[in-house]
């Protein structure tokens, strides 16, 4: 990813142009995890301050990232693709009085706005594309969507609980079956046994 070039000089930059060594990948992972730890601490400070002010039970907190990040997976450093490492993002929602825990339900960024509207008893603007995921916050087993849509650089991407399917304007396609290939190492777009899956995912 070109974003790294702004931080590199001399030999490091030259080595990144060729390939990513495991030593350098570990260095980048260390820095990335340090950043996550730092942000986590800042969120904790915000929550502590809300509690000190007596506002913790009257405040909704939403923490999310706009993309995931490859740290050497598939020999890639960065975010610019439609693989799960890039498109699967963190989303943490803290709502006083609602359930705590983790869910496997699918949601999209466009769902955050209507969710906040419902939680705050505000009217829903007519132009919203998303839907509220408040039902999931009340019951972590609930689902509001079977698939989610992602778009990047001419690529259209549909993802459900099992498959990641993408196609580009030039006709390139990729399909990963997370049930047997969580790390997305084998593109199954040309496998005839997945013909009906591709038809379903591409129609989304």
Short mmCIF file of C-alpha atoms in Angstrom, two decimals:
data_model
loop_
_atom_site.label_atom_id
_atom_site.label_comp_id
_atom_site.label_asym_id
_atom_site.label_seq_id
_atom_site.Cartn_x
_atom_site.Cartn_y
_atom_site.Cartn_z
CA UNK A 1 0.00 0.00 0.00
CA UNK A 2 1.34 3.42 -0.98
CA UNK A 3 0.33 4.79 2.41
CA UNK A 4 3.41 3.19 3.93
CA UNK A 5 5.82 5.08 1.69
CA UNK A 6 5.37 8.29 3.65
CA UNK A 7 6.94 6.59 6.68
CA UNK A 8 9.83 4.82 4.99
CA UNK A 9 13.30 5.89 3.96
CA UNK A 10 16.23 4.40 2.10
CA UNK A 11 16.70 0.68 2.50
CA UNK A 12 13.33 0.10 4.16
CA UNK A 13 11.53 1.70 1.23
CA UNK A 14 13.57 -0.23 -1.31
CA UNK A 15 12.90 -3.52 0.48
CA UNK A 16 9.16 -2.85 0.57
CA UNK A 17 9.14 -2.29 -3.20
CA UNK A 18 10.41 -5.85 -3.63
CA UNK A 19 8.80 -7.91 -0.90
CA UNK A 20 7.86 -7.82 2.76
CA UNK A 21 10.17 -9.74 5.06
CA UNK A 22 8.78 -11.43 8.16
CA UNK A 23 11.03 -9.22 10.30
CA UNK A 24 9.54 -6.06 8.80
CA UNK A 25 6.00 -7.47 8.98
CA UNK A 26 6.49 -8.11 12.71
CA UNK A 27 7.65 -4.53 13.15
CA UNK A 28 4.50 -3.25 11.46
CA UNK A 29 2.24 -5.54 13.48
CA UNK A 30 3.87 -4.30 16.67
CA UNK A 31 3.15 -0.68 15.70
CA UNK A 32 -0.41 -1.51 14.64
CA UNK A 33 -1.21 -3.31 17.89
CA UNK A 34 0.33 -0.43 19.85
CA UNK A 35 -2.06 1.93 18.05
CA UNK A 36 -5.03 -0.29 18.92
CA UNK A 37 -3.95 -0.40 22.56
CA UNK A 38 -3.61 3.39 22.62
CA UNK A 39 -7.09 3.96 21.16
CA UNK A 40 -8.57 1.39 23.55
CA UNK A 41 -7.11 3.36 26.46
CA UNK A 42 -8.63 6.60 25.15
CA UNK A 43 -12.09 5.03 24.91
CA UNK A 44 -11.66 3.87 28.50
CA UNK A 45 -10.86 7.44 29.56
CA UNK A 46 -14.01 8.71 27.85
CA UNK A 47 -16.15 6.12 29.65
CA UNK A 48 -14.47 6.92 32.98
CA UNK A 49 -15.19 10.62 32.48
CA UNK A 50 -18.83 9.97 31.56
CA UNK A 51 -19.19 7.97 34.75
CA UNK A 52 -17.53 10.73 36.78
CA UNK A 53 -19.98 13.27 35.31
CA UNK A 54 -22.95 11.00 35.96
CA UNK A 55 -23.73 10.77 32.22
CA UNK A 56 -22.75 7.15 31.54
CA UNK A 57 -26.36 5.95 31.77
CA UNK A 58 -27.50 8.69 29.40
CA UNK A 59 -24.89 8.33 26.63
CA UNK A 60 -24.62 6.05 23.60
CA UNK A 61 -21.09 5.26 22.45
CA UNK A 62 -20.29 3.96 18.95
CA UNK A 63 -16.72 3.02 18.01
CA UNK A 64 -15.93 1.78 14.52
CA UNK A 65 -13.18 1.76 11.91
CA UNK A 66 -13.66 2.58 8.25
CA UNK A 67 -11.69 -0.46 7.05
CA UNK A 68 -9.66 -3.43 8.16
CA UNK A 69 -5.94 -3.81 7.52
CA UNK A 70 -3.60 -6.43 6.08
CA UNK A 71 -0.44 -6.93 8.11
CA UNK A 72 1.40 -9.27 5.76
CA UNK A 73 -1.50 -11.61 4.95
CA UNK A 74 -1.23 -12.63 1.28
CA UNK A 75 2.01 -10.63 1.18
CA UNK A 76 0.04 -7.42 1.42
CA UNK A 77 0.34 -4.39 3.70
CA UNK A 78 -2.65 -2.07 3.64
CA UNK A 79 -6.38 -1.95 2.98
CA UNK A 80 -6.96 -1.53 -0.76
CA UNK A 81 -8.81 -4.69 -1.79
CA UNK A 82 -12.10 -6.51 -1.23
CA UNK A 83 -10.81 -9.35 0.89
CA UNK A 84 -12.17 -9.94 4.37
CA UNK A 85 -9.07 -8.51 6.10
CA UNK A 86 -9.87 -5.13 4.54
CA UNK A 87 -13.66 -5.04 4.58
CA UNK A 88 -14.41 -6.64 7.98
CA UNK A 89 -14.23 -3.76 10.44
CA UNK A 90 -14.54 -3.25 14.20
CA UNK A 91 -17.91 -2.00 15.45
CA UNK A 92 -18.60 -1.52 19.16
CA UNK A 93 -21.89 -0.06 20.39
CA UNK A 94 -22.56 0.72 24.05
CA UNK A 95 -26.18 1.50 24.85
CA UNK A 96 -27.22 1.89 28.50
CA UNK A 97 -29.70 -0.81 29.48
CA UNK A 98 -29.19 -3.02 26.43
CA UNK A 99 -27.37 -6.32 26.10
CA UNK A 100 -23.64 -6.79 26.47
CA UNK A 101 -21.82 -9.34 24.37
CA UNK A 102 -20.88 -10.25 20.82
CA UNK A 103 -22.99 -11.02 17.77
CA UNK A 104 -22.28 -12.61 14.41
CA UNK A 105 -25.10 -10.64 12.74
CA UNK A 106 -24.23 -8.64 9.63
CA UNK A 107 -24.58 -4.85 9.55
CA UNK A 108 -23.32 -2.02 7.33
CA UNK A 109 -22.09 1.52 7.98
CA UNK A 110 -25.32 2.89 6.48
CA UNK A 111 -27.17 1.17 9.34
CA UNK A 112 -25.49 3.23 12.06
CA UNK A 113 -27.46 6.43 11.36
CA UNK A 114 -30.95 4.85 11.50
CA UNK A 115 -29.88 2.88 14.58
CA UNK A 116 -28.98 6.11 16.40
CA UNK A 117 -32.24 7.69 15.21
CA UNK A 118 -34.24 4.85 16.77
CA UNK A 119 -32.22 4.81 19.99
CA UNK A 120 -32.65 8.58 20.41
CA UNK A 121 -36.33 8.60 19.36
CA UNK A 122 -35.59 10.82 16.37
CA UNK A 123 -37.44 10.73 13.03
CA UNK A 124 -35.89 8.74 10.19
CA UNK A 125 -34.95 10.92 7.18
CA UNK A 126 -36.55 9.56 4.00
CA UNK A 127 -33.27 9.26 2.07
CA UNK A 128 -31.63 6.71 4.38
CA UNK A 129 -30.39 3.52 2.72
CA UNK A 130 -29.64 1.63 5.92
CA UNK A 131 -31.89 -0.05 8.47
CA UNK A 132 -31.71 0.09 12.23
CA UNK A 133 -29.95 -2.77 14.01
CA UNK A 134 -31.57 -1.99 17.37
CA UNK A 135 -33.26 -5.46 17.28
CA UNK A 136 -29.75 -6.98 17.40
CA UNK A 137 -28.74 -4.76 20.32
CA UNK A 138 -31.78 -6.05 22.21
CA UNK A 139 -31.23 -9.67 21.22
CA UNK A 140 -27.76 -10.69 20.00
CA UNK A 141 -29.22 -13.73 18.21
CA UNK A 142 -31.39 -11.58 15.93
CA UNK A 143 -30.48 -10.79 12.32
CA UNK A 144 -31.50 -7.80 10.21
CA UNK A 145 -29.69 -8.72 6.97
CA UNK A 146 -28.63 -11.87 5.12
CA UNK A 147 -25.97 -10.08 3.04
CA UNK A 148 -24.01 -6.83 3.12
CA UNK A 149 -22.66 -4.78 0.20
CA UNK A 150 -19.24 -3.18 -0.20
CA UNK A 151 -17.90 -1.14 -3.11
CA UNK A 152 -14.33 -0.13 -3.84
CA UNK A 153 -12.49 1.02 -6.99
CA UNK A 154 -14.93 -0.42 -9.51
CA UNK A 155 -15.42 -3.62 -7.53
CA UNK A 156 -18.80 -4.75 -6.19
CA UNK A 157 -18.67 -7.02 -3.17
CA UNK A 158 -21.39 -9.09 -1.51
CA UNK A 159 -20.71 -10.87 1.78
CA UNK A 160 -22.86 -13.19 3.87
CA UNK A 161 -22.13 -15.43 6.85
CA UNK A 162 -20.26 -17.92 4.62
CA UNK A 163 -19.19 -16.35 1.32
CA UNK A 164 -17.22 -13.34 0.12
CA UNK A 165 -17.95 -12.64 -3.56
CA UNK A 166 -16.61 -9.74 -5.63
CA UNK A 167 -16.61 -8.79 -9.29
CA UNK A 168 -15.01 -5.91 -11.16
CA UNK A 169 -15.89 -3.94 -14.29
CA UNK A 170 -13.20 -5.76 -16.29
CA UNK A 171 -14.80 -9.11 -15.53
CA UNK A 172 -12.45 -10.32 -12.79
CA UNK A 173 -14.15 -12.24 -10.01
CA UNK A 174 -13.31 -13.78 -6.68
CA UNK A 175 -15.25 -16.08 -4.38
CA UNK A 176 -14.08 -17.32 -1.01
CA UNK A 177 -15.87 -19.96 1.06
CA UNK A 178 -15.23 -19.07 4.70
CA UNK A 179 -16.61 -22.37 5.93
CA UNK A 180 -13.58 -24.19 4.54
CA UNK A 181 -11.20 -21.30 3.82
CA UNK A 182 -11.33 -18.65 6.55
CA UNK A 183 -8.06 -17.06 5.45
CA UNK A 184 -9.25 -16.71 1.82
CA UNK A 185 -6.39 -18.60 0.21
CA UNK A 186 -8.32 -20.21 -2.67
CA UNK A 187 -10.42 -18.27 -5.16
CA UNK A 188 -13.37 -20.50 -6.13
CA UNK A 189 -14.95 -18.20 -8.72
CA UNK A 190 -14.17 -20.65 -11.54
CA UNK A 191 -15.26 -23.75 -9.65
CA UNK A 192 -18.44 -25.11 -11.35
CA UNK A 193 -19.79 -26.42 -8.05
CA UNK A 194 -20.20 -22.81 -6.86
CA UNK A 195 -22.16 -21.67 -9.94
CA UNK A 196 -25.45 -21.21 -8.07
CA UNK A 197 -23.73 -19.44 -5.17
CA UNK A 198 -22.19 -16.93 -7.58
CA UNK A 199 -25.56 -16.38 -9.25
CA UNK A 200 -27.18 -15.66 -5.89
CA UNK A 201 -24.42 -13.40 -4.61
CA UNK A 202 -24.07 -11.44 -7.86
CA UNK A 203 -27.80 -10.67 -7.91
CA UNK A 204 -27.64 -8.88 -4.55
#
